[in-house]
C-alpha cells in the first residue's frame, strides 16, 4: 500500500507539472480559432457545423483538417463550443456537429459584446514576451529606470504606450481590446448606478479613455454632461471625428497619471467635474 501511495503521489505531481507546462495551449487554440474565424463561421451558418463544413468555410488548407479537429476538441473541453454526435471514432467526424456556447458567442466578430479583440491582444506575442521577461525583471534593481516593468525588459526599455506609439497595428489592437471590454461594463454601470455616479455632473474627464467609447456611452445617457478624453498623440491621431466627446492631447501629465494607476484607480470628483482614472 505504501508503494502504491508513493506511485500515486508521484504520478499526481508529474501530471500537475505537465498541466501547467502546457496550459498555454488552451490560449493558443482559442486564438487560432478566432483568427481562423470559427465563431463567425458557425454564427453566419445559423447553426451547428460539421468539421468538413468548417474546413470549407474557413481560410485553411483542407489537409489541415485533422489538426482543426484537435483544436476544436480542446475548445469543446474548455467549454467554448458544444458538440453534438459521437466523436469517439475519428472516422465518424461527419456525424459530429460543433455549435456555439454562451462563451464563444462573446467571440463573434462585430457583435455588441465581442471580446475577440481583447483575446487577440492579450494572447499576442508582444504581450507574451513580457511574461517571458518576468524573471529578468525581478532580478533587476529598482534603480534601473529603463526596466520599469517586464514589458520594458522585453521591448528594449520601451513601455506599453511608447511601444504602441511606434506600431500602428499594435496600437489599434490595444485600443480595440480595451474598448470592447468596456462596452458592456460601462453600459451596465450607467444603467444601474449612473445617477449615483454621474447625476448632476456638468463635466467628466476620462484619463486614458482610449477610443472614447466609455465617455460616449455616458454622454448618450446624460446629454447635459461635457465629456473629455485625455490621451496620447498616437491614440488621438487615429480617432474619427466625434461630436459627443472632446479628445485632448497630453504628454507629461498623462504619463504621470498613468503611473498612479499602478497603485490606485477609480473616479474622483473635483467640484462638478469627475475625473475617471482607468488603466
Short mmCIF file of C-alpha atoms in Angstrom, two decimals:
data_model
loop_
_atom_site.label_atom_id
_atom_site.label_comp_id
_atom_site.label_asym_id
_atom_site.label_seq_id
_atom_site.Cartn_x
_atom_site.Cartn_y
_atom_site.Cartn_z
CA UNK A 1 0.00 0.00 0.00
CA UNK A 2 2.83 2.41 0.80
CA UNK A 3 4.40 1.77 -2.60
CA UNK A 4 1.06 2.35 -4.33
CA UNK A 5 0.67 5.61 -2.44
CA UNK A 6 4.14 6.80 -3.47
CA UNK A 7 3.45 5.95 -7.10
CA UNK A 8 0.12 7.76 -6.93
CA UNK A 9 1.69 10.88 -5.39
CA UNK A 10 4.49 10.88 -7.97
CA UNK A 11 2.04 10.47 -10.83
CA UNK A 12 -0.17 13.26 -9.48
CA UNK A 13 2.79 15.61 -9.04
CA UNK A 14 4.08 14.84 -12.53
CA UNK A 15 0.65 15.43 -14.03
CA UNK A 16 0.45 18.80 -12.27
CA UNK A 17 3.77 19.86 -13.82
CA UNK A 18 2.64 18.79 -17.30
CA UNK A 19 -0.68 20.55 -16.85
CA UNK A 20 0.90 23.91 -16.10
CA UNK A 21 3.63 23.43 -18.65
CA UNK A 22 1.10 23.03 -21.46
CA UNK A 23 -1.77 25.17 -20.20
CA UNK A 24 -0.76 27.87 -22.69
CA UNK A 25 -2.12 25.61 -25.44
CA UNK A 26 -5.65 26.48 -24.31
CA UNK A 27 -4.99 30.14 -25.08
CA UNK A 28 -3.24 29.35 -28.34
CA UNK A 29 -6.11 27.15 -29.53
CA UNK A 30 -8.55 29.91 -28.63
CA UNK A 31 -6.51 32.47 -30.51
CA UNK A 32 -6.23 30.18 -33.52
CA UNK A 33 -9.99 29.65 -33.63
CA UNK A 34 -10.62 33.41 -33.56
CA UNK A 35 -8.02 34.12 -36.24
CA UNK A 36 -9.49 31.40 -38.46
CA UNK A 37 -12.98 32.76 -37.83
CA UNK A 38 -14.55 29.63 -36.34
CA UNK A 39 -17.10 31.51 -34.14
CA UNK A 40 -18.00 33.75 -37.09
CA UNK A 41 -18.44 30.76 -39.41
CA UNK A 42 -20.84 28.95 -37.08
CA UNK A 43 -22.71 32.19 -36.34
CA UNK A 44 -23.10 33.02 -40.05
CA UNK A 45 -24.11 29.44 -40.81
CA UNK A 46 -27.02 29.85 -38.43
CA UNK A 47 -26.44 26.61 -36.56
CA UNK A 48 -24.11 23.69 -35.82
CA UNK A 49 -21.47 22.74 -38.42
CA UNK A 50 -19.57 19.57 -39.16
CA UNK A 51 -15.79 19.56 -39.43
CA UNK A 52 -15.96 19.37 -43.23
CA UNK A 53 -18.30 22.35 -43.35
CA UNK A 54 -15.93 24.31 -41.15
CA UNK A 55 -12.94 23.42 -43.33
CA UNK A 56 -14.79 24.63 -46.42
CA UNK A 57 -15.87 27.85 -44.72
CA UNK A 58 -12.52 28.76 -43.19
CA UNK A 59 -9.37 30.16 -44.87
CA UNK A 60 -7.33 26.98 -44.38
CA UNK A 61 -5.79 24.10 -46.27
CA UNK A 62 -8.02 21.02 -46.40
CA UNK A 63 -5.00 18.88 -45.49
CA UNK A 64 -5.01 20.55 -42.04
CA UNK A 65 -8.48 19.25 -41.20
CA UNK A 66 -7.19 16.67 -38.65
CA UNK A 67 -5.40 19.44 -36.77
CA UNK A 68 -8.51 21.65 -36.75
CA UNK A 69 -10.39 18.70 -35.26
CA UNK A 70 -7.86 18.51 -32.42
CA UNK A 71 -8.12 22.26 -31.80
CA UNK A 72 -11.89 22.01 -31.67
CA UNK A 73 -11.63 19.11 -29.24
CA UNK A 74 -9.55 21.26 -26.88
CA UNK A 75 -12.04 24.11 -27.11
CA UNK A 76 -15.03 21.82 -26.59
CA UNK A 77 -13.33 20.52 -23.45
CA UNK A 78 -12.82 24.13 -22.32
CA UNK A 79 -16.47 24.99 -22.85
CA UNK A 80 -16.06 27.31 -25.83
CA UNK A 81 -18.02 25.06 -28.18
CA UNK A 82 -20.61 22.35 -27.68
CA UNK A 83 -20.61 19.09 -29.57
CA UNK A 84 -23.45 17.04 -30.94
CA UNK A 85 -22.84 13.49 -32.11
CA UNK A 86 -20.22 10.84 -31.33
CA UNK A 87 -16.59 11.92 -31.61
CA UNK A 88 -15.14 8.74 -30.11
CA UNK A 89 -14.47 7.33 -33.58
CA UNK A 90 -12.37 9.61 -35.77
CA UNK A 91 -13.96 8.10 -38.89
CA UNK A 92 -17.36 9.45 -37.84
CA UNK A 93 -16.38 13.10 -37.96
CA UNK A 94 -19.27 13.86 -40.35
CA UNK A 95 -21.67 12.85 -37.60
CA UNK A 96 -20.15 15.40 -35.22
CA UNK A 97 -21.56 18.92 -35.15
CA UNK A 98 -19.93 21.91 -33.42
CA UNK A 99 -22.08 24.71 -32.07
CA UNK A 100 -21.56 27.99 -30.23
CA UNK A 101 -21.92 28.26 -26.47
CA UNK A 102 -22.63 31.37 -24.40
CA UNK A 103 -18.84 31.80 -24.13
CA UNK A 104 -17.99 31.54 -27.82
CA UNK A 105 -20.83 33.92 -28.68
CA UNK A 106 -18.65 36.55 -26.99
CA UNK A 107 -16.03 35.89 -29.69
CA UNK A 108 -18.17 36.62 -32.76
CA UNK A 109 -16.58 39.49 -34.65
CA UNK A 110 -18.65 42.65 -34.80
CA UNK A 111 -21.17 41.64 -32.16
CA UNK A 112 -22.00 44.18 -29.46
CA UNK A 113 -20.47 42.05 -26.73
CA UNK A 114 -17.50 40.68 -28.67
CA UNK A 115 -14.30 40.17 -26.67
CA UNK A 116 -12.36 38.80 -29.65
CA UNK A 117 -10.09 41.88 -29.96
CA UNK A 118 -9.13 41.63 -26.29
CA UNK A 119 -8.27 37.93 -26.64
CA UNK A 120 -6.08 38.65 -29.68
CA UNK A 121 -4.31 41.47 -27.83
CA UNK A 122 -3.62 39.54 -24.61
CA UNK A 123 -2.51 36.35 -26.39
CA UNK A 124 -0.29 38.16 -28.89
CA UNK A 125 3.47 37.64 -28.99
CA UNK A 126 4.28 41.24 -27.99
CA UNK A 127 2.37 40.87 -24.72
CA UNK A 128 3.54 37.29 -24.28
CA UNK A 129 7.17 38.40 -24.41
CA UNK A 130 6.57 40.46 -21.27
CA UNK A 131 5.57 37.29 -19.44
CA UNK A 132 8.76 35.59 -20.55
CA UNK A 133 10.75 38.54 -19.17
CA UNK A 134 9.30 38.35 -15.65
CA UNK A 135 12.29 36.59 -14.06
CA UNK A 136 14.74 39.01 -15.68
CA UNK A 137 12.70 41.96 -14.45
CA UNK A 138 12.53 40.62 -10.89
CA UNK A 139 16.32 40.27 -10.85
CA UNK A 140 16.87 43.90 -11.90
CA UNK A 141 17.46 46.74 -9.46
CA UNK A 142 14.75 49.25 -8.58
CA UNK A 143 17.21 51.91 -9.67
CA UNK A 144 17.06 50.68 -13.26
CA UNK A 145 14.60 53.17 -14.76
CA UNK A 146 14.87 51.53 -18.16
CA UNK A 147 13.26 48.33 -16.90
CA UNK A 148 10.26 49.68 -15.01
CA UNK A 149 8.04 46.71 -15.94
CA UNK A 150 8.51 43.27 -17.57
CA UNK A 151 7.18 44.85 -20.78
CA UNK A 152 10.09 47.32 -20.71
CA UNK A 153 12.55 44.45 -20.36
CA UNK A 154 11.04 42.56 -23.27
CA UNK A 155 10.98 45.57 -25.59
CA UNK A 156 14.35 47.30 -25.10
CA UNK A 157 13.22 49.71 -22.40
CA UNK A 158 10.01 50.79 -24.11
CA UNK A 159 6.82 50.80 -22.10
CA UNK A 160 3.42 49.80 -23.40
CA UNK A 161 2.43 53.28 -24.58
CA UNK A 162 5.77 54.17 -26.15
CA UNK A 163 5.82 50.80 -27.89
CA UNK A 164 2.28 51.24 -29.21
CA UNK A 165 3.04 54.76 -30.46
CA UNK A 166 5.62 53.27 -32.84
CA UNK A 167 3.45 50.37 -34.08
CA UNK A 168 0.06 51.34 -35.52
CA UNK A 169 -1.24 47.77 -35.70
CA UNK A 170 -0.39 47.09 -32.06
CA UNK A 171 -1.86 50.45 -31.07
CA UNK A 172 -5.12 49.68 -32.88
CA UNK A 173 -5.38 46.25 -31.27
CA UNK A 174 -4.67 47.70 -27.81
CA UNK A 175 -7.35 50.38 -28.16
CA UNK A 176 -9.88 48.00 -29.67
CA UNK A 177 -9.22 45.40 -26.99
CA UNK A 178 -9.70 47.87 -24.16
CA UNK A 179 -12.81 49.36 -25.78
CA UNK A 180 -14.58 46.04 -26.34
CA UNK A 181 -14.16 45.08 -22.69
CA UNK A 182 -15.59 48.42 -21.58
CA UNK A 183 -18.57 48.43 -23.94
CA UNK A 184 -20.83 46.15 -21.90
CA UNK A 185 -19.44 47.05 -18.47
CA UNK A 186 -19.87 50.79 -18.93
CA UNK A 187 -23.38 50.32 -20.29
CA UNK A 188 -24.40 48.26 -17.26
CA UNK A 189 -22.72 50.73 -14.90
CA UNK A 190 -24.62 53.66 -16.37
CA UNK A 191 -27.86 51.69 -16.37
CA UNK A 192 -27.65 50.56 -12.76
CA UNK A 193 -25.61 53.23 -10.97
CA UNK A 194 -25.45 56.13 -13.42
CA UNK A 195 -27.48 58.61 -11.37
CA UNK A 196 -25.44 57.92 -8.24
CA UNK A 197 -22.12 58.27 -10.03
CA UNK A 198 -22.79 60.93 -12.65
CA UNK A 199 -26.09 62.59 -11.81
CA UNK A 200 -25.72 66.37 -11.60
CA UNK A 201 -22.21 66.47 -13.04
CA UNK A 202 -21.53 69.13 -15.67
CA UNK A 203 -18.30 67.65 -16.97
CA UNK A 204 -16.28 64.45 -16.93
CA UNK A 205 -12.65 63.80 -17.83
CA UNK A 206 -11.66 60.25 -18.73
CA UNK A 207 -7.89 59.92 -18.32
CA UNK A 208 -6.59 57.24 -20.65
CA UNK A 209 -10.05 56.80 -22.19
CA UNK A 210 -8.73 55.28 -25.41
CA UNK A 211 -11.30 55.44 -28.20
CA UNK A 212 -13.69 57.46 -26.04
CA UNK A 213 -16.28 54.70 -26.03
CA UNK A 214 -16.94 54.90 -22.29
CA UNK A 215 -17.30 58.67 -22.43
CA UNK A 216 -19.66 58.42 -25.41
CA UNK A 217 -21.90 55.98 -23.54
CA UNK A 218 -22.12 58.37 -20.60
CA UNK A 219 -22.84 61.40 -22.80
CA UNK A 220 -25.61 59.48 -24.53
CA UNK A 221 -27.17 58.83 -21.11
CA UNK A 222 -26.50 62.36 -19.78
CA UNK A 223 -26.57 64.79 -22.75
CA UNK A 224 -26.05 67.79 -20.48
CA UNK A 225 -22.62 66.48 -19.47
CA UNK A 226 -19.49 67.58 -21.31
CA UNK A 227 -17.00 64.71 -21.67
CA UNK A 228 -13.31 64.95 -22.49
CA UNK A 229 -10.81 62.17 -23.06
CA UNK A 230 -7.15 62.72 -22.21
CA UNK A 231 -4.91 60.59 -24.40
CA UNK A 232 -1.52 60.41 -26.05
CA UNK A 233 -0.97 61.76 -29.56
CA UNK A 234 -0.83 58.39 -31.31
CA UNK A 235 -4.19 57.42 -29.79
CA UNK A 236 -5.92 60.68 -30.70
CA UNK A 237 -4.49 60.62 -34.24
CA UNK A 238 -6.45 57.52 -35.24
CA UNK A 239 -9.80 58.52 -33.73
CA UNK A 240 -12.62 59.54 -36.09
CA UNK A 241 -14.42 62.82 -35.55
CA UNK A 242 -16.72 62.60 -32.57
CA UNK A 243 -19.34 65.23 -31.79
CA UNK A 244 -20.05 63.77 -28.37
CA UNK A 245 -16.54 63.59 -26.94
CA UNK A 246 -13.64 66.02 -27.00
CA UNK A 247 -10.16 64.47 -27.27
CA UNK A 248 -7.36 66.32 -25.50
CA UNK A 249 -3.73 65.58 -26.35
CA UNK A 250 -1.46 65.25 -23.35
CA UNK A 251 2.10 64.07 -22.82
CA UNK A 252 3.83 64.58 -19.48
CA UNK A 253 0.68 64.94 -17.37
CA UNK A 254 -0.77 61.77 -18.85
CA UNK A 255 2.37 59.79 -18.15
CA UNK A 256 2.32 60.91 -14.51
CA UNK A 257 -1.34 59.99 -14.08
CA UNK A 258 -0.74 56.65 -15.75
CA UNK A 259 1.91 55.84 -13.18
CA UNK A 260 -0.70 56.50 -10.49
CA UNK A 261 -2.88 53.77 -11.97
CA UNK A 262 -0.44 51.09 -10.89
CA UNK A 263 -1.33 51.95 -7.30
CA UNK A 264 -4.80 53.47 -7.42
CA UNK A 265 -7.63 53.51 -9.92
CA UNK A 266 -11.18 54.78 -9.72
CA UNK A 267 -13.01 58.07 -10.04
CA UNK A 268 -12.61 61.32 -8.15
CA UNK A 269 -14.90 64.33 -8.10
CA UNK A 270 -13.40 67.82 -8.10
CA UNK A 271 -16.13 70.45 -7.85
CA UNK A 272 -18.65 69.46 -10.51
CA UNK A 273 -16.12 67.55 -12.63
CA UNK A 274 -15.49 63.84 -12.22
CA UNK A 275 -12.04 62.54 -13.08
CA UNK A 276 -12.07 58.88 -14.09
CA UNK A 277 -8.71 57.14 -13.93
CA UNK A 278 -8.51 53.85 -15.84
CA UNK A 279 -5.62 51.60 -16.78
#
